[in-house]
């Protein structure tokens, strides 16, 4: 059984990926410092898969700790690196926290991996690297735009660091550029646990639906889109998790064509904010209180993926609909508030 290290494995996307890895027979070791996650997530993973992953409470910003980890576990067949901070606004207020969490940790990890004879590395990147792309849907060839936030910058720099290191080492990497991950495991054993007021759309909607928030503010209704609200490519987190397993297998089986490959991970379908609200109303059977307000600074008009490369080369395709994803997020919200 191959042993896979999942950093940030207690987080939203990390925990769902651990489940899919275990379902596929991989043995998982999680590293997490619980900066934005809770240890009890392990029991959710265990409830779904029947297997408790190994957990190391470790801070990747501590170089010596990373070194010791790889001494203890010298048979890691692949690394999926999620551990990072991801709140855009917070990154503007505290850029060094973002550079330390997202860059230092990556560098320490790669330092250990480059000493190995072979290393397989999956990196959590984001469609944020495309900025407002000129053409929709967005292909992997669309140019990377200057980042508008330190968070976005860490994803771009992270990609560049991996490209540079792969040129001079035995590291093979796949950079997955996520569109907008939403939803929860259909079992409602794991899901998203936002700290404080959610900044992202779907957690804000479900918290409003459950009565924790008075109403949703729809940021901007005068965009050049059919209904005036922004368009995004919302992907079910379980579909996204499965993309990681497929990408990892590609590296382990040495099927990659170049040392570093890049894939968009989205559904290929754009949905407006109002469409997401309608979806929530449909799956929950209740009205969502919302008001139209001004635009949020830094928002782009639209972003949805061209998924052809992932479909044909990775052999992966998102399967869930928007309604299914929103329904799973709602089921999870109801479960954690009950
Ligand atoms: C955001 C980040 C992106 C990051 C991603 C991580 C920004 C500008 N972008 O993506 O870099 O990779 O989260 O998950 O923050 N909306 C509302 N009301 C709300 C919340 C959101 O109308 O209360 C709208 C937004 O204006 C946007 C859409 O919903 O049009 C999606 O927003 P969000 O979930 O925050 O994702 P992104 O902004 O696409």
PDB file of C-alpha atoms and ligand atoms in Angstrom, residues 12-13 86-89 125-129 148-149 151-152 155 178-182 192 197-205 215-220 223 229-234 271-274 276-277 291 293-301 303, ligand 1:
ATOM      1  CA  UNK A  12     -11.843  21.482   3.695  1.00  0.00           C
ATOM      2  CA  UNK A  13     -10.385  20.137   0.461  1.00  0.00           C
ATOM      3  CA  UNK A  86      -6.576  31.235   1.685  1.00  0.00           C
ATOM      4  CA  UNK A  87      -8.478  34.340   2.769  1.00  0.00           C
ATOM      5  CA  UNK A  88      -7.900  37.122   0.272  1.00  0.00           C
ATOM      6  CA  UNK A  89      -8.794  40.015   2.624  1.00  0.00           C
ATOM      7  CA  UNK A 125      -3.165  26.251  -7.064  1.00  0.00           C
ATOM      8  CA  UNK A 126      -6.050  28.465  -8.021  1.00  0.00           C
ATOM      9  CA  UNK A 127      -7.760  29.953 -11.048  1.00  0.00           C
ATOM     10  CA  UNK A 128      -6.953  33.237  -9.350  1.00  0.00           C
ATOM     11  CA  UNK A 129      -3.635  33.080 -11.276  1.00  0.00           C
ATOM     12  CA  UNK A 148      -4.135  41.374  -6.988  1.00  0.00           C
ATOM     13  CA  UNK A 149      -3.603  40.045  -3.477  1.00  0.00           C
ATOM     14  CA  UNK A 151      -2.792  35.320  -1.341  1.00  0.00           C
ATOM     15  CA  UNK A 152      -2.975  35.164  -5.142  1.00  0.00           C
ATOM     16  CA  UNK A 155      -0.108  30.737  -5.564  1.00  0.00           C
ATOM     17  CA  UNK A 178      -9.032  24.995  -8.726  1.00  0.00           C
ATOM     18  CA  UNK A 179     -12.049  26.998  -9.659  1.00  0.00           C
ATOM     19  CA  UNK A 180     -14.618  27.469  -6.844  1.00  0.00           C
ATOM     20  CA  UNK A 181     -14.829  24.416  -4.565  1.00  0.00           C
ATOM     21  CA  UNK A 182     -18.125  24.080  -2.673  1.00  0.00           C
ATOM     22  CA  UNK A 192     -16.297  23.198   5.333  1.00  0.00           C
ATOM     23  CA  UNK A 197     -18.063  35.309   9.113  1.00  0.00           C
ATOM     24  CA  UNK A 198     -17.647  33.365   5.871  1.00  0.00           C
ATOM     25  CA  UNK A 199     -16.153  35.320   2.991  1.00  0.00           C
ATOM     26  CA  UNK A 200     -17.112  32.767   0.369  1.00  0.00           C
ATOM     27  CA  UNK A 201     -20.537  32.621  -1.188  1.00  0.00           C
ATOM     28  CA  UNK A 202     -21.861  29.152  -0.408  1.00  0.00           C
ATOM     29  CA  UNK A 203     -20.976  29.010   3.310  1.00  0.00           C
ATOM     30  CA  UNK A 204     -22.527  32.460   3.671  1.00  0.00           C
ATOM     31  CA  UNK A 205     -25.679  31.231   1.947  1.00  0.00           C
ATOM     32  CA  UNK A 215     -29.231  38.127   4.875  1.00  0.00           C
ATOM     33  CA  UNK A 216     -26.773  37.593   2.071  1.00  0.00           C
ATOM     34  CA  UNK A 217     -25.298  40.645   0.372  1.00  0.00           C
ATOM     35  CA  UNK A 218     -24.968  40.032  -3.349  1.00  0.00           C
ATOM     36  CA  UNK A 219     -21.845  41.932  -4.334  1.00  0.00           C
ATOM     37  CA  UNK A 220     -22.656  43.739  -7.566  1.00  0.00           C
ATOM     38  CA  UNK A 223     -21.805  43.371 -14.157  1.00  0.00           C
ATOM     39  CA  UNK A 229     -24.103  39.184 -11.053  1.00  0.00           C
ATOM     40  CA  UNK A 230     -20.650  37.572 -11.238  1.00  0.00           C
ATOM     41  CA  UNK A 231     -20.135  34.184 -12.791  1.00  0.00           C
ATOM     42  CA  UNK A 232     -17.980  31.416 -11.299  1.00  0.00           C
ATOM     43  CA  UNK A 233     -17.352  27.738 -11.888  1.00  0.00           C
ATOM     44  CA  UNK A 234     -18.550  26.012  -8.701  1.00  0.00           C
ATOM     45  CA  UNK A 271     -23.130  29.997 -12.674  1.00  0.00           C
ATOM     46  CA  UNK A 272     -24.122  33.461 -11.511  1.00  0.00           C
ATOM     47  CA  UNK A 273     -24.568  34.438  -7.873  1.00  0.00           C
ATOM     48  CA  UNK A 274     -28.333  34.590  -8.415  1.00  0.00           C
ATOM     49  CA  UNK A 276     -26.536  29.784  -6.825  1.00  0.00           C
ATOM     50  CA  UNK A 277     -29.199  31.439  -4.667  1.00  0.00           C
ATOM     51  CA  UNK A 291     -30.083  42.150  -0.969  1.00  0.00           C
ATOM     52  CA  UNK A 293     -25.327  45.741  -2.844  1.00  0.00           C
ATOM     53  CA  UNK A 294     -22.262  47.327  -4.467  1.00  0.00           C
ATOM     54  CA  UNK A 295     -19.414  45.404  -6.022  1.00  0.00           C
ATOM     55  CA  UNK A 296     -16.726  43.828  -3.832  1.00  0.00           C
ATOM     56  CA  UNK A 297     -13.274  45.185  -4.511  1.00  0.00           C
ATOM     57  CA  UNK A 298     -11.045  42.815  -6.410  1.00  0.00           C
ATOM     58  CA  UNK A 299     -13.862  40.640  -7.802  1.00  0.00           C
ATOM     59  CA  UNK A 300     -13.589  39.609 -11.409  1.00  0.00           C
ATOM     60  CA  UNK A 301     -16.654  39.451 -13.665  1.00  0.00           C
ATOM     61  CA  UNK A 303     -14.286  32.756 -14.508  1.00  0.00           C
TER      62      UNK A 303
HETATM   63  C1  LIG B   1     -12.329  33.773  -3.666  1.00  0.00           C
HETATM   64  C2  LIG B   1     -11.053  34.484  -3.870  1.00  0.00           C
HETATM   65  C3  LIG B   1     -10.123  33.581  -4.637  1.00  0.00           C
HETATM   66  C4  LIG B   1      -9.891  32.317  -3.832  1.00  0.00           C
HETATM   67  C5  LIG B   1     -11.213  31.670  -3.483  1.00  0.00           C
HETATM   68  C6  LIG B   1     -10.941  30.592  -2.444  1.00  0.00           C
HETATM   69  C7  LIG B   1     -11.646  36.868  -3.922  1.00  0.00           C
HETATM   70  C8  LIG B   1     -11.734  38.074  -4.762  1.00  0.00           C
HETATM   71  N1  LIG B   1     -11.281  35.734  -4.570  1.00  0.00           N
HETATM   72  O1  LIG B   1     -12.894  33.463  -4.945  1.00  0.00           O
HETATM   73  O2  LIG B   1      -8.901  34.222  -4.864  1.00  0.00           O
HETATM   74  O3  LIG B   1      -9.110  31.414  -4.570  1.00  0.00           O
HETATM   75  O4  LIG B   1     -12.111  32.604  -2.909  1.00  0.00           O
HETATM   76  O5  LIG B   1     -12.095  29.948  -2.095  1.00  0.00           O
HETATM   77  O6  LIG B   1     -11.882  36.903  -2.740  1.00  0.00           O
HETATM   78  N2  LIG B   1     -20.348  36.827  -3.186  1.00  0.00           N
HETATM   79  C9  LIG B   1     -21.452  37.560  -2.795  1.00  0.00           C
HETATM   80  N3  LIG B   1     -21.718  37.687  -1.463  1.00  0.00           N
HETATM   81  C10 LIG B   1     -20.937  37.114  -0.501  1.00  0.00           C
HETATM   82  C11 LIG B   1     -19.819  36.346  -0.899  1.00  0.00           C
HETATM   83  C12 LIG B   1     -19.541  36.227  -2.262  1.00  0.00           C
HETATM   84  O7  LIG B   1     -22.177  38.086  -3.629  1.00  0.00           O
HETATM   85  O8  LIG B   1     -21.219  37.294   0.688  1.00  0.00           O
HETATM   86  C13 LIG B   1     -20.068  36.655  -4.621  1.00  0.00           C
HETATM   87  C14 LIG B   1     -18.715  37.227  -5.036  1.00  0.00           C
HETATM   88  O9  LIG B   1     -18.830  38.574  -5.373  1.00  0.00           O
HETATM   89  C15 LIG B   1     -18.376  36.331  -6.224  1.00  0.00           C
HETATM   90  C16 LIG B   1     -19.045  34.997  -5.896  1.00  0.00           C
HETATM   91  O10 LIG B   1     -20.009  35.277  -4.904  1.00  0.00           O
HETATM   92  O11 LIG B   1     -18.972  36.835  -7.373  1.00  0.00           O
HETATM   93  C17 LIG B   1     -18.073  33.971  -5.374  1.00  0.00           C
HETATM   94  O12 LIG B   1     -17.349  34.535  -4.293  1.00  0.00           O
HETATM   95  P1  LIG B   1     -16.354  33.691  -3.392  1.00  0.00           P
HETATM   96  O13 LIG B   1     -17.040  32.475  -2.894  1.00  0.00           O
HETATM   97  O14 LIG B   1     -15.769  34.612  -2.384  1.00  0.00           O
HETATM   98  O15 LIG B   1     -15.244  33.190  -4.408  1.00  0.00           O
HETATM   99  P2  LIG B   1     -14.286  34.022  -5.380  1.00  0.00           P
HETATM  100  O16 LIG B   1     -14.361  35.454  -5.125  1.00  0.00           O
HETATM  101  O17 LIG B   1     -14.536  33.557  -6.754  1.00  0.00           O
END
